[in-house]
Amino acid sequence: MRRLVWLAVGAGGGCALCAYILRSTWLLPGAGFLLVLALVLRLAAGNNTLLRRLCLIFLGCGLGISWFGIYYLLYLEPAVRLDGQIRSITLTILEESWQTDYGSGVEGTARIDGRTYRISAYVDDTEPISPGDQLQGQFRLRTTLPDGQEPATYHRGNGIFLLAYSQDQVQITRGTEKSWRTFPGELRNRLLDVLEKCFPEDCLAFAKALLLGETQDLDYATDTVLKISGIRHVAAVSGLHISILVGFLTSVTFRKRYLTALLGIPVLVIFAAAAGFTPSVTRASLMSGLLLLSQIVNREYDSPSALGFAVLVMLGINPLVVTSVGFQLSVGSVAGIYLFSNPIRDWLMARLWRQGKLRKRIAGWFAGSASVSLGATVMTAPLCAGYFGMVSLIGVVTNLLTLWLITLLFYGIGVVCLLGMVWQTPAGVLAGILSPGIRLVLWTARTLSGFPLAAVYTRSPYIAIWLCFVYVLLGIFLLSKVRSPGTLTGLAALGLCFALLASWAESVLPGTRLTVLDVGQGQCLLLQAEGKTYMVDCGGESDDTTADIAASALLSQGISRLDGLILTHFDRDHAGAVENLLSRVSAEVLILPAQSNSLSLPENTRVIYADRDLRLSFAGAELIVYPPVFPGDGNESSLCVLFDTKKCDILITGDRDGFGERSLLRNADIPQVDVLIAGHHGSKNAVCEELLQAVKPEIVCISVGADNPYGHPAPELLERLDTWGCRVFRTDLQGDIVIRR
């Protein structure tokens, strides 16, 4: 019985309970109850396999909760107490700095109140900062944990429990002494420097991502096609990369097990360090290290037990790693391969191979590759749907076509780095030979991602229901004595057809539909009527995330071309994601304010500058765009939009406050409306009394981010709307707002 597997399942579940649900006061009694339950089950189990497994799961869960409680008291609670404090700290830098919108970001360690924390810090200085340097200054600390004043962040899964924001000019002391702590960052910088010197610009970002998981330089369009085509995992160092590396080491050592282990274990540690000890590469390195050790001691290597061991070690180092998306995807994909790939492979081989050695080899390659991809997908699809709102349907095909080439590219890029450290000329020649291969991978991903139904988007509730339906079918299939994969596949495909029809019907059904997308502190609106779809603004807290939200909202309805995209003004929280969006969805016409802008638009984009009233009429509906009375770059120069349909009138005022709203009323004939989009995200001066008296809205929607620093929506505005009897909907409370009339 694989005891480590069931202990790891329980420990992971216990840490997840603590991280997402349980409060600190429940940890001790919860752990005690589970440990007692495990003891009772062990006494009652005898030779009953099910009870013995349950005993191990409850034991692991109790131990996981106990360890989380100890870790919380010793390490996490002190970090929570530091939340909001301004401290003078000295930060030793471990990684090369990166550019932010307002300066630079760095990662390092600092000792605070007797404890050493790994910290992500943000400074105003844009000067490059290198591993081994030290930063000294006053920093405002923010915890990444859910018990702080602000929402929790993803950093906690990577062992970073504090963020630091400089309050004044920081002092940078350049590092003169090298240490083992700064070695990984220095090695990473050296490798990246070699790649930058050797590879052409169009291949450089992918080479960095493939070798070291450095995805910062991948542009939005490339990153998106990798996700849609199902090979985004090659740009995040994972088990695939480690398995390729171990295979290479085994080959160069002529399968001499002692030599392979002697060389392989240090190489694994160095490579994992250079990749930043991310959860996925740490998991894979631990499992591969066990494989090499098992060969030395002549012990059988059991992959599921190795996975359990790796999970327990990682939880021991940081129990909050269970919240890391990379950890969940990495463990889930490996578990899926172990559980499902062999049955899938056997089923495929039974249908593909008839006779002949060549046919057997081809069938074996296809069945092996497809079964691994499908097995991993079974466990990771729900995670991808939850985190990214998308499930790639073409991923199996893309992996079949490209993974063999990606393996060769990984080897080649590694050799380029080794050569480039001693002799750049041959390294550059080899990089030139590899570059067409990189272009081929990117072209394949780009081509396949453009196919209809390359991916489906769970922003549509019908697709989400379909995904749940598929897993119910899978559960029934696994529990059945008579299993028919063909029936399972056919029912899943039929369900997808119904889900797609229901999703696509949204945009063509009669009536008016307004969608206020939840993009945080920003604005992105969909106006739909009579088969037409217009988007007003596309900006939020993150350009990439906002573009993903907007694109998935459209693509989930089968819309790949907007009838029009209107920008009320060019502030980032209204227009920052437009370029990214237009890389995925086209627009028949782009309507912009008549003022200077720096947008980079696709070629042949039809642009109209609204310097006078603009009316677009179609099938009994009318969209009117009103220019500002006093053009300029301020909030009051926002375009205003009236969407006038038979069943619903909607008014959008951009970021105008009272002055701009009153000027609109003086210069345009604005009717009473059903829905008003509150100006300036609900600032205290927006939606003035005069506007409310003129348009008398039944519903007011406020597009606003949770815990924004501006205090939006202002209490004065909310009181004013309440006085006028308006129903108020807010994206920070309700998420996406959909109004149908």
XYZ file of C-alpha atoms in Angstrom:
741
model
C 0.000 0.000 0.000
C 1.407 3.367 -0.964
C 1.325 5.024 2.445
C 3.101 8.208 1.325
C 0.436 8.840 -1.300
C -2.445 8.781 1.167
C -0.487 10.755 3.784
C 0.253 13.409 1.139
C -3.409 13.540 0.098
C -4.418 14.126 3.710
C -1.633 16.623 4.448
C -2.402 18.599 1.304
C -6.093 18.631 2.175
C -5.346 19.760 5.734
C -3.096 22.616 4.584
C -5.697 23.624 1.982
C -8.401 23.732 4.676
C -6.203 26.004 6.784
C -5.241 28.227 3.861
C -8.743 28.721 2.452
C -11.309 27.971 5.160
C -10.257 27.374 8.767
C -9.369 30.238 11.072
C -6.502 29.971 13.559
C -8.827 29.307 16.528
C -10.065 26.095 14.879
C -6.652 24.637 14.068
C -5.904 22.913 17.392
C -9.333 21.293 17.933
C -9.565 20.364 14.250
C -6.164 18.672 14.276
C -6.942 16.868 17.518
C -10.252 15.538 16.207
C -8.663 14.223 13.004
C -5.774 12.534 14.821
C -8.182 10.802 17.213
C -10.341 9.746 14.254
C -7.250 8.338 12.524
C -6.396 6.315 15.648
C -9.946 4.927 15.886
C -9.908 3.937 12.215
C -6.533 2.250 12.592
C -7.785 0.178 15.512
C -10.915 -0.796 13.601
C -9.289 -1.313 10.209
C -7.710 -4.722 10.556
C -7.050 -5.882 6.996
C -9.675 -3.582 5.483
C -7.808 -1.652 2.790
C -10.352 1.171 2.560
C -10.306 1.879 6.301
C -6.503 1.783 6.382
C -6.344 4.325 3.568
C -8.878 6.545 5.320
C -6.775 6.269 8.460
C -3.708 7.519 6.596
C -5.680 10.354 4.971
C -7.063 11.547 8.313
C -3.643 11.154 9.923
C -2.056 13.217 7.158
C -4.822 15.820 7.417
C -4.367 16.107 11.171
C -0.602 16.395 10.847
C -1.005 18.958 8.047
C -3.296 21.127 10.174
C -0.958 20.756 13.165
C 2.065 21.786 11.108
C 0.154 24.694 9.576
C -0.782 25.886 13.082
C 2.834 25.724 14.266
C 4.041 27.474 11.108
C 1.370 30.137 11.543
C 2.360 30.908 15.128
C 6.082 30.958 14.424
C 6.170 32.652 11.050
C 2.886 33.791 9.550
C 1.237 35.586 12.469
C 4.300 37.837 12.969
C 4.075 38.713 9.249
C 0.412 39.645 9.697
C 1.328 41.904 12.640
C 3.765 43.767 10.375
C 0.963 44.580 7.905
C 0.703 48.335 7.333
C 3.792 49.205 9.390
C 6.587 51.423 8.088
C 9.957 49.934 8.933
C 13.574 50.665 8.184
C 14.895 47.450 6.635
C 17.959 46.191 4.836
C 17.084 43.951 1.913
C 19.655 41.577 0.407
C 18.773 41.114 -3.245
C 18.513 37.584 -4.642
C 17.178 38.219 -8.166
C 17.750 40.788 -10.905
C 15.298 43.688 -10.670
C 12.451 44.119 -13.130
C 10.723 47.229 -14.397
C 7.281 48.242 -13.117
C 4.956 51.086 -14.094
C 6.378 53.253 -11.315
C 9.960 52.062 -10.864
C 11.531 48.684 -10.161
C 10.624 45.472 -8.385
C 13.124 43.242 -6.601
C 13.148 40.065 -4.540
C 15.353 39.545 -1.535
C 15.572 38.639 2.123
C 15.415 40.867 5.175
C 15.583 40.170 8.886
C 12.695 41.747 10.787
C 12.021 41.217 14.488
C 14.369 38.256 14.625
C 12.875 36.449 11.613
C 14.192 36.262 8.069
C 11.537 36.861 5.411
C 11.687 36.595 1.644
C 10.229 39.874 0.386
C 9.123 41.390 -2.915
C 9.961 45.090 -2.759
C 8.992 47.978 -5.030
C 11.083 51.121 -5.322
C 10.835 54.309 -7.363
C 14.393 53.944 -8.648
C 14.686 52.442 -12.144
C 18.425 51.774 -11.836
C 19.204 48.052 -12.355
C 19.675 46.135 -9.112
C 21.593 42.841 -9.131
C 21.860 39.788 -6.872
C 24.098 40.522 -3.883
C 23.185 44.227 -3.768
C 21.581 45.628 -0.633
C 18.735 48.122 -0.331
C 18.326 50.242 2.782
C 15.412 52.544 3.457
C 11.968 53.072 4.878
C 9.378 50.629 3.523
C 5.652 50.193 4.075
C 5.044 46.500 4.646
C 2.034 44.581 3.399
C 1.320 40.957 4.147
C 0.332 38.648 1.329
C -1.800 36.551 3.700
C -5.614 36.698 3.904
C -5.554 38.054 7.486
C -4.125 41.414 6.403
C -5.785 44.745 5.663
C -5.755 44.098 1.902
C -6.693 41.000 -0.133
C -4.277 38.057 -0.150
C -1.929 37.698 -3.110
C -0.420 34.785 -5.023
C 3.020 35.463 -3.492
C 2.268 33.390 -0.387
C 2.330 30.199 -2.429
C 5.933 31.010 -3.389
C 7.036 31.617 0.199
C 6.783 35.424 0.050
C 4.662 36.617 2.973
C 5.529 40.325 2.852
C 5.560 43.009 0.161
C 7.510 46.215 0.755
C 6.920 49.652 -0.796
C 9.619 52.310 -0.488
C 8.565 55.495 1.295
C 11.581 57.592 0.352
C 14.807 57.344 -1.610
C 16.501 54.002 -0.937
C 20.228 53.539 -0.577
C 21.759 50.905 -2.864
C 24.963 49.198 -1.746
C 26.539 47.198 -4.535
C 27.420 43.632 -3.578
C 31.120 42.801 -3.545
C 31.078 39.377 -1.894
C 29.408 36.412 -3.545
C 27.543 33.797 -1.532
C 25.534 30.618 -2.074
C 22.352 32.637 -1.496
C 23.023 34.924 -4.450
C 24.510 32.226 -6.700
C 21.172 31.143 -8.285
C 20.317 34.716 -9.270
C 23.819 35.334 -10.631
C 23.729 32.119 -12.648
C 20.315 32.983 -14.010
C 21.540 36.431 -15.077
C 24.583 34.903 -16.766
C 22.435 32.454 -18.730
C 19.970 35.163 -19.741
C 22.854 37.378 -20.860
C 24.173 34.595 -23.125
C 20.719 34.066 -24.637
C 20.292 37.801 -25.295
C 23.595 37.916 -27.152
C 22.981 34.806 -29.243
C 19.306 34.642 -30.234
C 17.476 36.987 -32.628
C 14.825 39.209 -31.127
C 11.828 37.255 -32.438
C 13.089 34.025 -30.814
C 14.695 35.394 -27.657
C 11.625 35.554 -25.419
C 10.622 31.971 -26.176
C 14.189 30.721 -25.637
C 14.256 32.391 -22.206
C 10.870 30.951 -21.309
C 11.703 27.433 -22.492
C 15.012 27.147 -20.645
C 14.383 29.136 -17.453
C 10.671 29.866 -17.289
C 11.398 33.568 -17.848
C 8.020 34.652 -19.255
C 8.287 38.361 -18.525
C 9.404 39.147 -22.090
C 6.668 37.106 -23.806
C 4.280 39.562 -25.402
C 0.575 39.202 -24.693
C -0.283 37.785 -28.126
C 2.366 35.040 -27.925
C 1.473 34.140 -24.354
C -2.181 33.888 -25.365
C -1.614 31.580 -28.340
C 0.493 29.307 -26.131
C -2.389 29.089 -23.650
C -5.071 28.510 -26.270
C -3.000 25.925 -28.145
C -2.329 24.051 -24.902
C 1.480 24.313 -24.704
C 1.826 27.175 -22.223
C 3.419 24.655 -19.849
C 6.608 24.653 -21.943
C 7.137 28.306 -20.968
C 7.044 27.486 -17.243
C 9.841 25.163 -16.142
C 8.111 21.980 -15.051
C 8.316 18.223 -15.033
C 8.662 18.192 -18.816
C 11.926 20.132 -18.626
C 13.284 18.048 -15.761
C 12.461 14.791 -17.560
C 14.230 16.063 -20.683
C 17.251 17.040 -18.573
C 17.389 13.669 -16.793
C 17.057 11.875 -20.134
C 19.975 13.872 -21.494
C 22.121 13.141 -18.437
C 21.313 9.436 -18.700
C 22.435 9.446 -22.330
C 25.736 11.289 -21.800
C 26.660 8.978 -18.886
C 25.879 5.881 -21.012
C 23.247 4.798 -18.463
C 25.863 4.227 -15.757
C 23.642 4.582 -12.728
C 26.293 5.709 -10.224
C 27.760 8.220 -12.632
C 24.279 9.438 -13.606
C 23.349 10.026 -9.964
C 26.711 11.606 -9.127
C 26.350 14.058 -11.990
C 22.572 14.334 -12.097
C 21.690 15.308 -8.521
C 23.988 18.390 -8.438
C 22.799 19.375 -11.931
C 19.164 19.106 -10.794
C 19.845 21.326 -7.774
C 21.678 23.923 -9.872
C 19.030 23.934 -12.593
C 16.185 24.233 -10.050
C 18.027 27.109 -8.374
C 18.538 28.902 -11.698
C 14.826 28.424 -12.447
C 13.963 30.027 -9.115
C 12.838 26.924 -7.180
C 9.298 27.366 -8.460
C 6.815 24.805 -7.081
C 6.636 22.857 -10.350
C 10.397 22.563 -10.833
C 10.911 21.763 -7.145
C 8.363 18.946 -7.324
C 9.926 17.519 -10.474
C 13.474 17.810 -9.125
C 12.579 16.011 -5.894
C 10.965 13.157 -7.814
C 13.857 12.875 -10.281
C 16.350 12.985 -7.411
C 14.562 10.049 -5.806
C 14.704 8.194 -9.117
C 18.491 8.641 -9.296
C 18.950 7.638 -5.661
C 16.800 4.533 -6.083
C 19.152 3.334 -8.813
C 22.128 3.631 -6.478
C 20.567 1.720 -3.582
C 18.911 -0.872 -5.829
C 15.419 -0.015 -4.680
C 12.372 -0.035 -6.916
C 11.237 3.472 -7.858
C 7.510 3.988 -7.357
C 6.303 7.160 -9.063
C 3.137 7.750 -6.993
C 5.118 7.327 -3.747
C 7.755 9.714 -5.082
C 5.025 12.245 -5.825
C 3.696 11.842 -2.294
C 7.196 12.341 -0.873
C 7.738 15.486 -2.958
C 4.400 16.935 -1.822
C 5.166 16.268 1.855
C 8.615 17.872 1.590
C 7.198 20.973 -0.101
C 4.416 21.305 2.464
C 7.022 20.972 5.185
C 9.022 23.856 3.723
C 5.970 26.055 3.136
C 2.456 24.750 3.878
C 1.021 27.650 1.870
C 2.543 26.189 -1.303
C -0.809 24.420 -1.582
C -2.270 27.771 -2.736
C 0.202 28.071 -5.635
C -1.348 27.617 -9.068
C 1.922 26.126 -10.293
C 1.930 23.569 -7.468
C -1.671 22.577 -8.088
C -1.196 22.233 -11.845
C 2.090 20.353 -11.472
C 0.794 17.847 -8.921
C -2.526 17.529 -10.729
C -0.947 16.817 -14.110
C 1.372 14.140 -12.702
C -1.478 12.531 -10.768
C -3.602 12.529 -13.920
C -0.832 10.844 -15.892
C -0.435 8.117 -13.263
C -4.182 7.512 -12.972
C -5.332 7.682 -16.573
C -2.530 7.542 -19.126
C -1.975 3.770 -19.118
C -5.665 2.834 -19.624
C -5.970 5.471 -22.365
C -2.802 4.215 -24.039
C -3.967 0.592 -23.950
C -7.349 1.552 -25.410
C -5.723 3.535 -28.223
C -3.206 0.801 -29.004
C -5.977 -1.792 -29.250
C -7.594 0.280 -31.994
C -4.560 1.631 -33.824
C -2.198 -1.332 -34.054
C -3.023 -4.304 -36.199
C 0.267 -5.748 -37.475
C 3.683 -4.668 -38.618
C 6.626 -3.304 -36.628
C 6.526 0.154 -38.224
C 2.830 0.526 -37.613
C 3.316 -0.614 -34.028
C 6.021 1.986 -33.446
C 3.915 4.771 -34.947
C 0.857 3.666 -32.999
C 2.925 3.413 -29.819
C 4.311 6.929 -30.261
C 0.882 8.381 -30.949
C -0.851 6.460 -28.158
C 1.888 7.276 -25.654
C 1.950 10.994 -26.416
C -1.823 11.342 -26.611
C -2.418 9.365 -23.410
C 0.010 11.507 -21.410
C -1.602 14.723 -22.656
C -5.122 13.446 -22.052
C -4.248 12.036 -18.630
C -2.752 15.338 -17.502
C -5.714 17.251 -18.939
C -8.236 15.210 -16.958
C -6.843 16.598 -13.684
C -5.798 20.072 -14.811
C -8.817 21.124 -16.907
C -10.906 22.142 -13.851
C -7.940 24.149 -12.517
C -7.431 25.899 -15.872
C -11.154 26.637 -16.032
C -11.151 28.094 -12.530
C -7.958 30.136 -12.760
C -7.826 31.088 -16.440
C -11.475 30.747 -17.510
C -10.440 28.605 -20.460
C -9.960 24.970 -21.446
C -7.885 24.153 -24.520
C -9.530 21.553 -26.748
C -6.708 21.424 -29.256
C -3.911 20.954 -26.740
C -3.482 17.238 -27.426
C -2.904 17.930 -31.130
C -0.460 20.763 -30.433
C 1.536 18.640 -28.003
C 1.725 15.797 -30.517
C 3.023 18.117 -33.216
C 5.513 20.138 -31.171
C 6.836 18.316 -28.081
C 9.448 16.351 -30.041
C 10.796 19.608 -31.443
C 10.578 21.378 -28.068
C 12.723 18.587 -26.581
C 15.417 19.184 -29.212
C 15.178 22.947 -28.697
C 15.618 22.557 -24.940
C 18.784 20.540 -25.479
C 20.035 23.026 -28.042
C 19.356 26.123 -25.947
C 21.158 24.502 -23.018
C 24.177 23.850 -25.217
C 24.052 27.465 -26.457
C 24.320 28.649 -22.856
C 27.243 26.348 -22.058
C 29.092 27.359 -25.239
C 28.280 31.029 -24.813
C 29.954 31.168 -21.425
C 33.324 30.291 -22.991
C 33.022 31.077 -26.729
C 30.214 33.186 -28.085
C 30.773 32.717 -31.820
C 29.797 29.027 -32.087
C 27.010 29.661 -29.568
C 25.585 32.307 -31.887
C 25.839 29.949 -34.868
C 23.976 27.220 -32.973
C 21.333 29.731 -31.887
C 20.851 30.660 -35.530
C 20.316 26.989 -36.384
C 17.764 26.608 -33.576
C 15.816 29.782 -34.399
C 13.795 28.312 -37.297
C 12.680 25.549 -34.921
C 11.437 28.148 -32.426
C 9.612 29.974 -35.213
C 8.017 26.696 -36.299
C 6.739 25.985 -32.776
C 5.298 29.492 -32.486
C 3.759 29.289 -35.957
C 2.155 25.949 -35.134
C 0.751 27.303 -31.866
C -0.505 30.445 -33.604
C -2.137 28.460 -36.422
C -3.833 25.903 -34.199
C -5.002 28.518 -31.707
C -6.808 30.228 -34.570
C -8.952 27.178 -35.306
C -12.621 27.399 -34.330
C -13.178 25.784 -30.940
C -9.446 25.610 -30.212
C -10.536 26.509 -26.687
C -13.782 27.018 -24.798
C -14.344 29.689 -22.178
C -15.997 29.019 -18.852
C -17.062 32.645 -18.488
C -20.137 31.271 -20.243
C -22.230 29.496 -17.584
C -23.295 26.958 -20.202
C -19.692 25.910 -20.817
C -19.111 25.685 -17.060
C -22.183 23.448 -16.744
C -20.928 21.329 -19.639
C -17.556 20.862 -17.929
C -19.295 19.697 -14.747
C -21.415 17.363 -16.880
C -18.267 15.842 -18.408
C -16.814 15.063 -14.989
C -20.092 13.531 -13.838
C -19.941 11.328 -16.933
C -16.333 10.459 -16.143
C -17.280 9.480 -12.591
C -20.088 7.238 -13.844
C -17.702 5.744 -16.415
C -15.073 4.898 -13.780
C -17.646 3.345 -11.428
C -19.313 1.276 -14.134
C -18.444 -2.372 -14.658
C -19.009 -2.092 -18.406
C -17.092 0.886 -19.767
C -17.547 2.391 -23.203
C -15.058 5.192 -23.993
C -16.886 5.854 -27.249
C -20.148 6.516 -25.407
C -18.338 8.800 -22.950
C -16.739 10.772 -25.775
C -19.967 10.992 -27.766
C -22.030 12.257 -24.832
C -19.346 14.818 -23.959
C -19.271 16.059 -27.578
C -23.069 16.236 -27.729
C -23.154 18.175 -24.469
C -20.567 20.595 -25.834
C -22.719 21.243 -28.908
C -25.717 22.146 -26.745
C -23.541 24.346 -24.491
C -22.078 26.206 -27.473
C -25.483 26.769 -29.049
C -26.817 28.166 -25.782
C -23.745 30.406 -25.360
C -23.827 31.750 -28.906
C -27.556 32.432 -28.711
C -26.906 35.133 -26.098
C -25.723 37.649 -28.670
C -28.516 37.073 -31.216
C -31.606 36.758 -29.028
C -34.105 39.642 -29.171
C -33.794 42.390 -26.592
C -31.046 44.539 -25.105
C -28.148 43.219 -23.075
C -25.723 45.263 -20.981
C -22.667 43.616 -19.411
C -20.483 45.527 -16.967
C -17.370 43.379 -16.737
C -15.563 43.138 -13.422
C -12.107 44.436 -14.317
C -11.269 45.888 -10.929
C -10.620 49.635 -10.814
C -11.440 50.313 -14.445
C -14.245 50.053 -16.964
C -15.225 47.657 -19.730
C -18.812 47.500 -20.991
C -20.626 45.393 -23.572
C -23.703 46.809 -25.323
C -25.736 44.293 -27.339
C -28.996 44.625 -29.253
C -30.436 43.493 -32.594
C -27.479 41.180 -33.241
C -24.934 44.015 -32.837
C -22.190 44.123 -30.201
C -20.336 47.264 -29.142
C -17.723 47.573 -26.445
C -17.222 50.801 -24.519
C -13.772 51.127 -22.903
C -11.364 48.334 -22.097
C -9.111 49.054 -19.142
C -8.606 47.864 -15.601
C -6.080 47.103 -12.892
C -4.069 44.823 -15.210
C -3.905 45.246 -18.984
C -3.373 41.530 -19.613
C -6.069 40.381 -17.198
C -8.574 42.922 -18.491
C -7.939 41.849 -22.095
C -8.425 38.213 -21.063
C -11.719 39.045 -19.347
C -13.014 41.059 -22.294
C -11.896 38.527 -24.910
C -13.336 35.545 -23.027
C -16.653 37.386 -22.563
C -16.856 37.866 -26.333
C -15.421 34.541 -27.487
C -17.647 32.598 -25.101
C -20.576 34.022 -27.108
C -18.951 33.129 -30.425
C -18.088 36.781 -31.143
C -14.681 37.274 -32.760
C -15.459 40.659 -34.333
C -16.967 43.675 -32.597
C -19.259 45.977 -34.528
C -17.550 48.846 -32.763
C -15.150 49.684 -29.950
C -15.554 53.075 -28.275
C -13.033 54.647 -25.915
C -14.402 57.432 -23.744
C -10.841 58.662 -23.065
C -7.282 57.358 -22.976
C -6.663 56.866 -19.258
C -5.172 53.442 -18.643
C -8.112 52.268 -16.532
C -10.348 52.831 -19.588
C -8.047 52.091 -22.542
C -4.965 50.212 -21.303
C -6.073 46.761 -22.511
C -7.281 47.777 -25.974
C -4.137 46.789 -27.866
C -4.087 43.357 -26.225
C -7.785 42.840 -26.880
C -7.431 43.715 -30.564
C -4.740 41.034 -30.908
C -7.504 38.474 -30.233
C -10.747 40.145 -31.347
C -11.111 42.561 -34.266
C -13.348 45.615 -34.428
C -15.162 46.911 -37.496
C -14.698 50.488 -36.327
C -12.789 52.145 -33.510
C -14.311 55.371 -32.168
C -11.864 57.606 -30.284
C -11.802 61.065 -28.714
C -10.363 63.740 -30.968
C -7.124 64.098 -29.020
C -3.601 62.751 -29.266
C -2.976 59.147 -28.219
C -0.222 56.550 -28.346
C -2.275 53.471 -29.198
C -0.630 50.909 -31.469
C -3.486 49.572 -33.573
C -3.634 46.692 -36.086
C -3.138 47.642 -39.708
C -6.223 48.635 -41.722
C -8.152 49.483 -38.540
C -10.946 51.907 -39.358
C -10.775 54.791 -36.876
C -13.326 57.567 -36.366
C -12.448 60.548 -34.200
C -15.567 61.856 -32.478
C -15.233 65.626 -32.719
C -19.009 66.048 -33.184
C -22.139 64.047 -32.389
C -21.905 60.612 -33.987
C -25.030 58.502 -34.591
C -25.012 54.821 -35.506
C -28.493 53.462 -36.290
C -29.496 49.833 -36.836
C -32.825 47.919 -36.743
C -34.685 50.300 -34.453
C -31.758 50.952 -32.128
C -29.388 53.905 -32.041
C -25.990 54.475 -30.518
C -25.044 58.133 -30.056
C -21.552 59.324 -29.129
C -21.277 62.850 -27.669
C -17.938 64.695 -27.786
C -16.816 66.974 -24.922
C -17.641 70.667 -25.017
C -14.064 71.549 -24.052
C -11.699 68.995 -25.644
C -8.560 68.138 -23.716
C -6.913 65.365 -21.753
C -8.845 65.653 -18.477
C -11.693 63.558 -17.138
C -14.286 66.129 -18.236
C -13.240 65.566 -21.865
C -14.558 61.982 -21.841
C -16.871 60.940 -24.640
C -20.404 60.118 -23.533
C -22.444 57.295 -25.052
C -26.226 56.853 -25.235
C -27.456 53.406 -26.260
C -31.096 53.941 -27.228
C -33.055 50.743 -27.936
C -36.712 49.793 -27.947
C -36.528 48.071 -24.573
C -33.758 49.858 -22.698
C -31.862 53.167 -22.748
C -28.325 53.215 -21.321
C -26.171 56.302 -20.640
C -22.383 56.158 -20.164
C -20.468 59.275 -19.056
C -16.883 58.002 -18.852
C -14.945 59.775 -16.113
C -16.958 62.988 -16.181
C -17.808 64.608 -12.875
C -20.567 67.137 -12.253
C -19.154 69.865 -14.499
C -18.894 67.551 -17.511
C -22.331 66.065 -16.840
C -23.976 69.497 -16.732
C -22.232 70.488 -19.977
C -23.632 67.312 -21.570
C -27.153 68.233 -20.475
C -26.784 71.785 -21.858
C -25.524 70.673 -25.274
C -27.440 67.454 -25.959
C -31.013 66.268 -25.730
C -30.603 63.446 -23.194
C -33.795 61.467 -22.507
C -34.755 59.562 -19.399
C -32.792 56.324 -19.242
C -33.253 52.922 -17.688
C -29.598 52.380 -16.787
C -26.864 54.876 -15.947
C -23.201 53.885 -15.703
C -21.882 56.030 -12.853
C -19.107 58.356 -13.983
C -15.556 58.179 -12.644
C -16.153 54.846 -10.880
C -18.471 56.438 -8.346
C -16.446 59.459 -7.225
C -18.203 61.913 -4.911
C -18.558 64.570 -7.629
C -20.000 62.231 -10.278
C -23.714 61.680 -11.020
C -24.764 65.166 -9.945
C -28.290 66.129 -8.885
C -28.970 67.768 -12.238
C -28.120 64.581 -14.141
C -30.292 62.445 -11.872
C -33.188 64.851 -12.238
C -32.843 64.854 -16.037
C -32.398 61.122 -16.748
C -34.146 59.559 -13.692
C -32.360 56.194 -13.956
C -33.963 53.097 -12.546
C -30.582 51.326 -12.233
C -27.098 52.737 -11.645
C -24.079 50.504 -12.267
C -20.689 51.317 -10.757
C -17.552 49.749 -12.230
C -15.116 49.867 -9.323
C -12.300 47.811 -7.805
C -12.425 46.269 -4.353
C -10.362 48.109 -1.724
C -9.286 50.803 -4.191
C -7.197 53.672 -2.731
C -9.630 56.366 -3.927
C -12.549 55.483 -1.672
C -14.816 54.733 -4.648
C -17.748 54.603 -4.615
C -17.989 57.660 -2.394
C -20.536 57.603 0.467
C -21.906 60.947 -0.774
C -22.697 59.402 -4.165
C -24.344 56.328 -2.658
C -26.486 58.536 -0.414
C -27.495 60.648 -3.410
C -28.527 57.574 -5.396
C -30.489 56.227 -2.458
C -32.352 59.527 -2.157
C -33.405 59.250 -5.801
C -34.519 55.639 -5.316
C -31.994 54.117 -7.740
C -31.110 50.437 -7.609
C -27.328 50.244 -7.362
C -25.141 47.409 -8.679
C -21.367 47.384 -8.101
C -18.696 45.169 -9.675
C -16.705 45.108 -6.424
C -19.687 43.442 -4.728
C -21.574 41.607 -7.488
C -18.753 40.874 -9.972
C -19.915 40.953 -13.599
C -23.240 42.764 -13.926
C -25.581 41.538 -16.680
C -28.845 43.371 -17.386
C -31.284 41.984 -19.967
C -34.387 43.810 -21.189
